[in-house]
Coordinates of C-alpha atoms in Angstrom, one line a residue:
X1 CA -18.1 12.3 3.9
X2 CA -19.1 12.0 7.6
X3 CA -17.4 13.4 10.7
X4 CA -16.1 10.7 13.0
X5 CA -15.5 13.2 15.8
X6 CA -17.0 12.2 19.2
X7 CA -16.8 14.8 22.0
X8 CA -16.7 12.1 24.7
X9 CA -13.7 10.5 23.1
X10 CA -12.0 13.8 22.3
X11 CA -12.4 15.1 25.8
X12 CA -10.3 12.2 27.1
X13 CA -7.3 13.8 25.2
X14 CA -6.5 16.7 27.5
X15 CA -3.6 18.7 25.9
X16 CA -3.1 20.1 22.4
X17 CA -0.7 17.3 21.3
X18 CA -3.2 14.6 22.5
X19 CA -6.0 16.4 20.6
X20 CA -3.7 16.5 17.5
X21 CA -3.1 12.7 17.8
X22 CA -6.9 12.1 18.1
X23 CA -8.0 14.1 15.1
X24 CA -5.0 12.8 13.0
X25 CA -6.1 9.2 13.6
X26 CA -9.7 10.2 12.6
X27 CA -8.3 11.4 9.2
X28 CA -6.2 8.3 8.8
X29 CA -9.2 6.1 9.5
X30 CA -10.7 7.1 6.1
X31 CA -8.7 5.7 3.1
X32 CA -10.5 8.2 0.8
X33 CA -8.5 10.9 2.6
X34 CA -5.1 9.4 3.1
X35 CA -3.4 6.1 2.2
X36 CA -0.2 4.5 3.6
X37 CA 1.8 7.4 5.0
X38 CA 0.1 10.1 2.9
X39 CA -1.0 13.4 4.3
X40 CA 0.4 15.2 7.3
X41 CA -0.9 17.2 10.3
X42 CA 0.6 19.7 12.8
X43 CA -0.1 21.8 15.8
X44 CA 1.6 24.9 17.2
X45 CA 2.2 24.9 21.0
X46 CA 3.8 27.4 23.3
X47 CA 6.2 25.6 25.7
X48 CA 8.8 26.5 28.3
X49 CA 12.3 25.3 27.6
X50 CA 15.0 24.2 30.0
X51 CA 16.2 27.8 30.5
X52 CA 12.7 28.9 31.5
X53 CA 12.1 30.7 28.2
X54 CA 8.8 30.4 26.4
X55 CA 9.0 29.5 22.7
X56 CA 6.5 28.4 20.1
X57 CA 7.0 24.8 18.9
X58 CA 5.6 23.2 15.8
X59 CA 4.6 19.5 16.3
X60 CA 4.4 18.0 12.8
X61 CA 3.9 14.5 11.6
X62 CA 7.2 12.6 11.4
X63 CA 8.3 10.9 8.2
X64 CA 7.5 7.2 8.1
X65 CA 4.4 7.4 10.4
X66 CA 0.8 6.7 9.2
X67 CA -2.0 9.0 10.3
X68 CA -4.2 6.0 11.1
X69 CA -1.9 4.7 13.8
X70 CA 0.2 7.7 14.8
X71 CA 1.0 8.3 18.5
X72 CA 2.5 11.4 20.2
X73 CA 6.1 10.2 19.6
X74 CA 5.3 10.2 15.8
X75 CA 5.3 14.0 15.9
X76 CA 8.5 16.0 15.5
X77 CA 8.8 19.2 17.7
X78 CA 10.6 22.0 16.0
X79 CA 11.2 25.7 16.9
X80 CA 8.9 27.9 15.0
X81 CA 11.1 30.9 15.1
X82 CA 13.8 29.2 13.1
X83 CA 11.3 27.6 10.6
X84 CA 9.8 31.0 9.9
X85 CA 13.3 32.4 9.1
X86 CA 13.9 29.5 6.8
X87 CA 10.7 30.3 5.0
X88 CA 12.1 33.7 4.1
X89 CA 15.2 32.3 2.3
X90 CA 15.3 32.5 -1.5
X91 CA 16.6 28.9 -1.8
X92 CA 17.3 25.9 0.4
X93 CA 18.5 22.5 -0.9
X94 CA 16.8 19.3 0.4
X95 CA 20.0 18.4 2.3
X96 CA 20.1 21.8 4.0
X97 CA 16.4 21.7 4.8
X98 CA 16.6 18.3 6.5
X99 CA 19.7 19.4 8.4
X100 CA 18.0 22.6 9.6
X101 CA 14.9 20.7 10.7
X102 CA 16.9 18.0 12.5
X103 CA 19.2 20.5 14.3
X104 CA 16.3 22.6 15.5
X105 CA 14.2 19.8 17.0
X106 CA 13.6 20.1 20.7
X107 CA 13.8 16.3 21.1
X108 CA 16.8 14.5 19.5
X109 CA 15.0 11.1 19.3
X110 CA 12.0 12.5 17.4
X111 CA 11.5 11.4 13.8
X112 CA 12.5 13.6 10.9
X113 CA 9.6 16.0 10.2
X114 CA 7.4 16.0 7.1
X115 CA 8.8 17.5 3.9
X116 CA 6.0 20.0 4.3
X117 CA 7.2 21.2 7.7
X118 CA 8.1 24.7 6.7
X119 CA 4.8 25.1 4.9
X120 CA 2.9 24.0 8.1
X121 CA 5.0 26.5 10.1
X122 CA 4.2 29.5 7.9
X123 CA 0.4 29.0 7.8
X124 CA -1.1 31.3 10.5
X125 CA -3.2 28.7 12.2
X126 CA -2.8 26.6 15.3
X127 CA -4.0 23.3 13.8
X128 CA -3.3 22.4 10.1
X129 CA -4.5 19.3 8.4
X130 CA -3.4 18.1 4.9
X131 CA -4.9 15.1 3.0
X132 CA -4.9 13.7 -0.5
X133 CA -8.7 13.4 -0.6
X134 CA -9.9 11.3 -3.6
X135 CA -12.7 13.7 -4.4
X136 CA -10.5 16.8 -4.5
X137 CA -7.7 15.1 -6.5
X138 CA -10.4 13.9 -9.0
X139 CA -11.5 17.5 -9.6
X140 CA -8.1 19.0 -9.8
X141 CA -7.0 16.4 -12.3
X142 CA -9.5 17.4 -14.9
X143 CA -9.5 20.0 -17.7
X144 CA -10.4 23.3 -16.1
X145 CA -9.8 21.9 -12.6
X146 CA -8.7 25.2 -11.1
X147 CA -11.9 26.9 -12.3
X148 CA -14.0 24.0 -10.9
X149 CA -12.3 24.3 -7.5
X150 CA -13.0 28.1 -7.4
X151 CA -16.6 27.3 -8.4
X152 CA -17.0 25.0 -5.4
X153 CA -15.1 26.9 -2.7
X154 CA -15.1 30.6 -3.8
X155 CA -12.8 32.7 -1.5
X156 CA -12.9 30.1 1.3
X157 CA -9.9 28.4 -0.2
X158 CA -6.5 29.6 -1.5
X159 CA -5.6 27.8 -4.7
X160 CA -1.9 26.9 -5.3
X161 CA -0.7 25.7 -8.8
X162 CA 1.3 22.5 -8.7
X163 CA 4.9 22.8 -7.7
X164 CA 7.4 20.3 -6.3
X165 CA 6.6 19.6 -2.7
X166 CA 9.1 20.7 0.0
X167 CA 10.8 24.1 0.1
X168 CA 9.7 25.1 -3.4
X169 CA 6.1 24.7 -2.4
X170 CA 6.6 26.5 0.8
X171 CA 8.1 29.5 -1.1
X172 CA 5.2 29.6 -3.5
X173 CA 2.6 29.5 -0.7
X174 CA 4.5 32.3 1.0
X175 CA 3.9 34.4 -2.1
X176 CA 0.4 33.4 -3.0
X177 CA -1.3 32.8 0.3
X178 CA -1.2 36.4 1.6
X179 CA -2.5 37.7 -1.7
X180 CA -5.5 35.3 -1.8
X181 CA -6.4 34.8 1.8
X182 CA -9.4 36.6 3.3
X183 CA -11.1 36.5 6.7
X184 CA -13.3 33.7 5.1
X185 CA -10.3 31.5 4.3
X186 CA -10.5 28.1 6.0
X187 CA -8.2 26.0 3.8
X188 CA -6.0 25.6 0.7
X189 CA -6.0 23.5 -2.4
X190 CA -2.8 22.3 -3.9
X191 CA -3.5 21.4 -7.5
X192 CA -2.9 17.8 -8.5
X193 CA -1.8 17.2 -4.9
X194 CA -4.3 17.6 -2.1
X195 CA -6.2 19.8 0.3
X196 CA -5.4 21.7 3.6
X197 CA -7.8 22.8 6.3
X198 CA -7.1 25.1 9.3
X199 CA -8.5 25.8 12.7
X200 CA -7.9 27.1 16.2
X201 CA -8.8 23.7 17.6
X202 CA -8.4 20.1 16.5
X203 CA -12.1 19.7 16.1
X204 CA -12.5 22.8 13.9
X205 CA -9.7 21.9 11.6
X206 CA -10.9 18.2 11.3
X207 CA -14.6 19.1 10.7
X208 CA -13.6 21.7 8.2
X209 CA -11.7 19.0 6.3
X210 CA -14.7 16.7 6.3
X211 CA -17.0 19.4 5.2
X212 CA -14.7 20.7 2.4
X213 CA -14.1 17.2 1.0
X214 CA -17.9 16.6 1.3
X215 CA -18.5 19.6 -0.9
X216 CA -16.2 18.1 -3.5
X217 CA -18.1 14.8 -3.4
X218 CA -21.4 16.7 -3.8
X219 CA -20.0 18.5 -6.8
X220 CA -19.1 15.1 -8.4
X221 CA -22.6 13.8 -7.7
X222 CA -24.2 17.0 -9.1
X223 CA -22.2 16.6 -12.3
X224 CA -23.0 12.9 -12.7
X225 CA -19.4 11.9 -12.0
X226 CA -19.7 10.1 -8.7
X227 CA -21.5 6.9 -9.5
X228 CA -19.6 4.6 -11.9
X229 CA -21.3 2.0 -14.1
X230 CA -22.4 -0.9 -12.1
X231 CA -19.9 -3.7 -12.7
X232 CA -21.1 -7.1 -13.8
X233 CA -21.5 -9.9 -11.3
X234 CA -18.4 -12.0 -10.5
X235 CA -17.8 -14.7 -12.9
X236 CA -16.5 -18.2 -12.2
X237 CA -13.7 -17.9 -14.7
X238 CA -10.8 -20.1 -13.6
X239 CA -7.7 -18.3 -12.4
X240 CA -5.0 -18.5 -15.1
X241 CA -2.5 -19.7 -12.4
X242 CA 0.2 -20.8 -14.8
X243 CA 0.2 -17.5 -16.6
X244 CA 0.3 -15.6 -13.3
X245 CA 3.2 -17.7 -12.0
X246 CA 5.1 -17.2 -15.3
X247 CA 4.6 -13.4 -15.0
X248 CA 5.9 -13.4 -11.4
X249 CA 8.9 -15.4 -12.5
X250 CA 9.7 -12.7 -15.2
X251 CA 9.2 -9.8 -12.8
X252 CA 11.5 -11.5 -10.2
X253 CA 14.2 -12.1 -12.8
X254 CA 14.3 -8.4 -13.7
X255 CA 14.2 -7.3 -10.1
X256 CA 17.0 -9.8 -9.2
X257 CA 15.0 -11.2 -6.2
X258 CA 11.7 -13.0 -5.6
X259 CA 8.6 -10.8 -5.7
X260 CA 5.1 -11.3 -4.4
X261 CA 2.3 -10.9 -7.0
X262 CA -1.3 -10.6 -5.9
X263 CA -4.5 -10.6 -8.0
X264 CA -7.7 -8.5 -7.5
X265 CA -10.4 -10.1 -9.7
X266 CA -13.3 -8.2 -8.1
X267 CA -16.0 -7.1 -10.5
X268 CA -14.8 -3.4 -10.2
X269 CA -11.2 -4.4 -11.0
X270 CA -12.2 -6.6 -13.9
X271 CA -14.5 -4.0 -15.4
X272 CA -11.7 -1.4 -15.3
X273 CA -9.2 -3.9 -16.9
X274 CA -11.6 -4.6 -19.7
X275 CA -12.5 -1.0 -20.6
X276 CA -12.1 -0.3 -24.3
X277 CA -10.2 2.9 -23.6
X278 CA -7.9 1.4 -20.9
X279 CA -4.8 2.0 -22.9
X280 CA -5.7 5.7 -23.2
X281 CA -6.8 6.5 -19.7
X282 CA -4.4 4.3 -17.7
X283 CA -1.2 5.6 -19.3
X284 CA -1.4 9.3 -18.2
X285 CA 0.1 9.1 -14.7
X286 CA -0.7 8.7 -11.0
X287 CA -3.5 10.5 -9.2
X288 CA -1.0 12.4 -7.1
X289 CA 2.8 12.5 -7.4
X290 CA 3.2 11.0 -3.9
X291 CA 2.0 7.6 -5.2
X292 CA 4.8 7.3 -7.7
X293 CA 7.3 6.0 -5.1
X294 CA 4.9 3.0 -4.6
X295 CA 3.3 2.3 -8.0
X296 CA 5.7 3.9 -10.5
X297 CA 4.3 6.4 -12.9
X298 CA 2.3 3.9 -15.1
X299 CA 0.8 0.4 -14.7
X300 CA 1.8 -2.3 -17.2
X301 CA -0.9 -3.4 -19.6
X302 CA -0.9 -7.1 -20.3
X303 CA 2.2 -9.3 -19.8
X304 CA 5.0 -8.0 -21.9
X305 CA 7.5 -7.3 -19.2
X306 CA 10.4 -6.6 -21.5
X307 CA 8.5 -3.9 -23.4
X308 CA 7.5 -2.2 -20.1
X309 CA 11.0 -2.3 -18.7
X310 CA 12.4 -0.8 -21.9
X311 CA 9.8 1.9 -21.8
X312 CA 10.8 2.7 -18.2
X313 CA 14.5 2.9 -19.1
X314 CA 13.6 5.3 -21.8
X315 CA 11.6 7.4 -19.3
X316 CA 14.5 7.4 -17.0
X317 CA 17.0 8.4 -19.7
X318 CA 14.7 11.2 -20.9
X319 CA 14.6 12.9 -17.5
X320 CA 17.7 11.9 -15.5
X321 CA 20.0 14.5 -17.1
X322 CA 17.7 17.3 -16.0
X323 CA 17.2 16.0 -12.5
X324 CA 17.8 18.2 -9.5
X325 CA 20.6 16.0 -8.4
X326 CA 22.5 12.9 -9.8
X327 CA 20.3 9.8 -9.8
X328 CA 20.6 6.1 -10.4
X329 CA 17.8 4.2 -12.0
X330 CA 15.6 2.2 -9.8
X331 CA 14.5 -1.3 -10.9
X332 CA 12.2 -1.0 -13.9
X333 CA 9.7 -3.7 -12.7
X334 CA 6.1 -2.6 -12.8
X335 CA 4.3 -2.5 -9.5
X336 CA 0.8 -2.5 -10.9
X337 CA -0.4 -4.7 -13.9
X338 CA -3.7 -4.5 -15.6
X339 CA -4.7 -7.6 -17.6
X340 CA -8.0 -8.5 -19.1
X341 CA -7.8 -12.1 -17.9
X342 CA -5.7 -11.8 -14.7
X343 CA -7.3 -8.6 -13.4
X344 CA -5.6 -5.9 -11.3
X345 CA -2.2 -7.3 -10.2
X346 CA 0.0 -5.7 -7.6
X347 CA 3.7 -6.6 -7.3
X348 CA 6.0 -6.0 -4.3
X349 CA 9.1 -7.3 -2.6
X350 CA 6.8 -8.3 0.3
X351 CA 3.1 -9.0 0.6
X352 CA 2.8 -5.7 2.6
X353 CA 4.3 -3.8 -0.3
X354 CA 2.1 -5.6 -2.8
X355 CA -1.1 -4.8 -0.8
X356 CA -0.1 -1.1 -0.4
X357 CA 0.3 -0.9 -4.2
X358 CA -3.1 -2.5 -4.7
X359 CA -4.8 -0.2 -2.3
X360 CA -3.4 2.8 -4.0
X361 CA -4.4 1.7 -7.4
X362 CA -7.9 0.7 -6.4
X363 CA -8.4 4.3 -5.4
X364 CA -6.7 5.5 -8.5
X365 CA -8.9 3.6 -10.9
X366 CA -12.0 5.2 -9.3
X367 CA -10.4 8.7 -9.5
X368 CA -9.6 8.1 -13.2
X369 CA -13.1 7.0 -14.1
X370 CA -14.8 9.8 -12.1
X371 CA -12.5 12.4 -13.7
X372 CA -13.2 11.0 -17.2
X373 CA -17.0 11.5 -16.5
X374 CA -16.4 15.0 -15.2
X375 CA -14.5 16.4 -18.1
X376 CA -11.5 14.2 -18.9
X377 CA -8.7 12.7 -16.8
X378 CA -5.5 14.6 -16.7
X379 CA -2.3 13.9 -14.8
X380 CA 0.9 15.8 -14.3
X381 CA 3.6 15.7 -17.0
X382 CA 6.2 12.9 -16.8
X383 CA 8.9 15.5 -15.8
X384 CA 7.0 16.4 -12.6
X385 CA 6.4 12.8 -11.7
X386 CA 10.0 11.9 -12.3
X387 CA 11.2 14.6 -9.9
X388 CA 9.1 13.1 -7.1
X389 CA 10.0 9.5 -7.9
X390 CA 13.7 10.2 -7.7
X391 CA 13.5 12.7 -4.9
X392 CA 15.8 11.7 -2.1
X393 CA 13.3 12.7 0.6
X394 CA 10.6 10.5 -0.9
X395 CA 12.9 7.5 -1.5
X396 CA 14.0 7.8 2.1
X397 CA 10.5 6.8 3.2
X398 CA 11.0 3.4 1.6
X399 CA 14.4 2.7 3.1
X400 CA 13.4 2.6 6.8
X401 CA 12.7 -1.2 6.9
X402 CA 16.2 -2.4 7.4
X403 CA 17.6 -5.6 5.9
X404 CA 15.1 -7.9 4.2
X405 CA 14.3 -11.1 6.0
X406 CA 15.9 -14.3 4.6
X407 CA 12.9 -15.6 2.7
X408 CA 11.1 -12.3 1.8
X409 CA 9.2 -12.6 -1.4
X410 CA 9.1 -16.4 -1.4
X411 CA 5.9 -18.5 -1.0
X412 CA 5.7 -21.8 0.9
X413 CA 2.8 -24.3 1.0
X414 CA 2.6 -26.5 4.1
X415 CA 0.3 -29.5 4.5
X416 CA -1.1 -30.6 7.8
X417 CA -0.4 -27.1 9.0
X418 CA -2.9 -26.6 11.8
X419 CA -0.9 -28.3 14.5
X420 CA 2.3 -30.1 15.5
X421 CA 5.2 -30.2 13.0
X422 CA 3.2 -28.4 10.3
X423 CA 2.3 -25.5 12.5
X424 CA 5.9 -25.2 13.7
X425 CA 7.0 -25.1 10.0
X426 CA 4.4 -22.4 9.3
X427 CA 5.6 -20.2 12.2
X428 CA 9.3 -20.7 11.3
X429 CA 8.7 -19.7 7.7
X430 CA 6.7 -16.6 8.6
X431 CA 9.4 -15.6 11.0
X432 CA 11.9 -15.6 8.2
X433 CA 9.8 -13.5 5.8
X434 CA 8.0 -16.1 3.6
X435 CA 4.4 -15.9 2.6
X436 CA 2.8 -19.2 3.7
X437 CA -0.3 -21.2 2.7
X438 CA -1.4 -23.8 5.2
X439 CA -3.5 -26.7 4.2
X440 CA -5.4 -28.9 6.8
X441 CA -8.7 -30.7 7.2
X442 CA -9.1 -28.9 10.5
X443 CA -11.2 -25.7 10.0
X444 CA -9.0 -24.0 12.6
X445 CA -6.4 -23.6 9.8
X446 CA -8.4 -20.6 8.5
X447 CA -7.8 -18.5 11.7
X448 CA -4.4 -19.9 12.5
X449 CA -2.8 -16.5 11.9
X450 CA -4.5 -13.2 11.2
X451 CA -1.9 -11.6 9.0
X452 CA -1.6 -10.8 5.3
X453 CA 1.3 -13.2 4.7
X454 CA -0.6 -16.3 5.8
X455 CA -3.5 -18.0 4.0
X456 CA -5.2 -20.9 5.7
X457 CA -7.2 -23.3 3.4
X458 CA -9.4 -26.3 4.5
X459 CA -8.3 -29.0 2.1
X460 CA -8.4 -32.8 1.9
X461 CA -5.1 -33.5 0.2
X462 CA -6.4 -36.8 -1.3
X463 CA -9.0 -34.8 -3.3
X464 CA -7.4 -33.6 -6.5
X465 CA -10.0 -30.9 -7.1
X466 CA -9.5 -29.6 -3.6
X467 CA -5.7 -29.4 -4.1
X468 CA -6.2 -27.7 -7.5
X469 CA -8.4 -25.1 -5.8
X470 CA -5.8 -24.6 -3.0
X471 CA -3.1 -24.0 -5.6
X472 CA -5.3 -21.5 -7.4
X473 CA -5.8 -19.6 -4.2
X474 CA -2.0 -19.7 -3.5
X475 CA -1.3 -18.1 -6.9
X476 CA -4.1 -15.5 -6.6
X477 CA -2.8 -14.4 -3.2
X478 CA 0.9 -14.6 -3.7
X479 CA 1.7 -15.1 -7.4
X480 CA 3.4 -18.5 -7.4
X481 CA 5.0 -21.2 -5.2
X482 CA 8.7 -21.6 -4.2
X483 CA 8.6 -24.2 -1.4
X484 CA 6.4 -27.3 -0.8
X485 CA 6.5 -28.9 2.7
X486 CA 4.8 -32.3 2.7
X487 CA 3.9 -32.9 6.3
X488 CA 0.3 -34.1 6.4
X489 CA -0.1 -37.8 7.4
X490 CA -2.1 -40.2 9.5
X491 CA -1.2 -42.8 12.1
X492 CA -4.0 -45.2 12.7
X493 CA -3.0 -46.3 16.2
X494 CA -1.8 -49.7 17.1
X495 CA -3.1 -52.1 14.4
X496 CA -1.2 -55.3 14.2
X497 CA -1.2 -57.1 10.8
X498 CA -3.7 -59.7 11.8
X499 CA -6.2 -56.9 12.7
X500 CA -5.4 -54.5 9.8
X501 CA -8.3 -54.4 7.3
X502 CA -7.9 -53.5 3.6
X503 CA -9.7 -50.2 3.8
X504 CA -7.6 -48.8 6.6
X505 CA -4.4 -49.9 4.8
X506 CA -5.5 -48.2 1.6
X507 CA -6.5 -45.0 3.5
X508 CA -3.1 -44.7 5.1
X509 CA -1.4 -45.3 1.8
X510 CA -3.7 -42.7 0.1
X511 CA -2.9 -40.0 2.7
X512 CA 0.7 -40.7 3.5
X513 CA 1.9 -41.7 0.0
X514 CA -0.4 -41.2 -2.9
X515 CA -1.5 -37.7 -1.9
X516 CA 2.1 -36.6 -1.6
X517 CA 2.9 -37.9 -5.1
X518 CA -0.2 -36.1 -6.4
X519 CA 0.8 -32.8 -4.6
X520 CA 4.4 -33.0 -6.1
X521 CA 3.0 -33.5 -9.5
X522 CA 0.4 -30.7 -9.3
X523 CA 2.9 -28.3 -7.8
X524 CA 5.8 -29.1 -10.2
X525 CA 4.8 -26.6 -12.9
X526 CA 4.7 -23.8 -10.3
X527 CA 7.9 -24.9 -8.5
X528 CA 9.8 -24.9 -11.9
X529 CA 8.9 -21.2 -12.2
X530 CA 10.2 -20.3 -8.7
X531 CA 12.6 -17.3 -8.9
X532 CA 15.1 -19.0 -6.6
X533 CA 14.4 -22.5 -7.7
X534 CA 11.6 -24.7 -6.3
X535 CA 12.3 -26.8 -3.2
X536 CA 10.5 -29.7 -1.6
X537 CA 10.7 -30.9 2.0
X538 CA 9.2 -34.3 2.8
X539 CA 8.6 -35.0 6.5
X540 CA 9.8 -38.6 7.1
X541 CA 9.6 -40.8 10.2
X542 CA 11.9 -42.7 12.5
X543 CA 9.6 -45.6 11.7
X544 CA 11.4 -46.1 8.4
X545 CA 14.7 -47.5 9.9
X546 CA 13.0 -48.7 13.1
X547 CA 9.4 -49.7 12.6
X548 CA 7.5 -51.0 15.7
X549 CA 4.8 -53.5 16.1
X550 CA 1.3 -52.2 15.3
X551 CA 2.5 -49.6 12.8
X552 CA 2.7 -51.7 9.6
X553 CA 0.6 -49.4 7.5
X554 CA 2.2 -46.2 8.7
X555 CA 5.8 -47.5 8.5
X556 CA 5.3 -49.0 5.1
X557 CA 3.7 -45.8 3.7
X558 CA 6.6 -43.6 5.1
X559 CA 9.2 -46.0 3.8
X560 CA 7.5 -45.8 0.3
X561 CA 7.4 -42.0 0.7
X562 CA 11.1 -41.9 1.4

């Protein structure tokens, strides 16, 4: 764990909030500290209000913002005096807590503050940093985790047993922190959750976080739990494309809308999926409860979707009656799938969602294996995970995207996609939410768009092996195929019949006619599995009803294609 702090860069950020933004983004830059909206940071600043009165304001990370990209508007300013009074209450419902936070912001347009706002307010330090550091979570999620934490940090860290985040956690910290804190205290450990660091400056709080997490990493190394067995080299096993497309079709049917399914077949992922004890170690729960809103409590093993969904319904029924508030079951579709042949699969309603789920589980599988080597991987009981999964304040994080685009979750393949009509089709499909694979002989297709929902593949559509490889890549990246747009073609210039040789005639027919027949045939099994039914668009030509002189080969090939 290395500090990314640079005094020259930091000095360009003059005020306390700017310093808070700078160090927050440093934390967010390291995925072993926070992932996709995880963690939160704050700073306490004295300001003069419109009445000329000085008051202390807590600027805390707003819900929905990621630390790696946060800006000043991503922090919610709230009056400290009121937050401290809230911390003294014996109880406070989630609805009341959010209302009190929103009505005591000093900026109406600011985002809703973190669910940990009251906790940040009551900690007696100017800068407070909170992460879900992999190394710390690994240690807290083992047998004797609390004893290990105390062995590492002594009286420099206050240790808090796991409790539901939000007001309940703030109340527990209010009781335990004053009892355990000493003049040496520089941070706090939340068991099965994460780590806090404090400081009077952004630099001190940040570098304490780095040093504290570094000590956890060193502990894992000292106890031979840091390095995992070296995975075997990548094999050239063919992608079971048909099986993956069938699986996507089943998942989409249960979800009631098309889903994206992506495969990670890296050596690390394949080794984990092929562990002899996978069923035992993968079915205990997530690394931290925050992850459940993305990945669900457990990954699915293999491809029995019905069995997984039935087990999820039982899990819901077992815990719904005792929930803090009435709840309705979310869709039971797995978001992470572990399969010996397919690898680590991640499902989502969009490619962004799928990739987030994959990122989280790649960290989880490392945490699980390190914890197993340290003393045995443990996770929180299902009851605790359920409470977070069905917590209104957590679910609200997922509902900020608005209405889904028209073609979200669907996958299109466009030939001749690097320019002209093909590129226009690519851009239109992307704009409407589809994932798109573009094929073209032009190498520029690879860099046509730098975004996760586009895959550019250099491909000669007359080469059956090249087409098969492109389809394998399509399924690996996105899970299947819903739409095929046959656009690629060639027009050999003005060649009248008396000057048209056999080779050119055959080449035009091969590209404009034969290749498209072959593409439809090879795509047919995938299109049959499309959740919203497969569709094909063939780009024709005005030369069919009105061929001109010098275009015999082109016009005949397009007429045959029609």
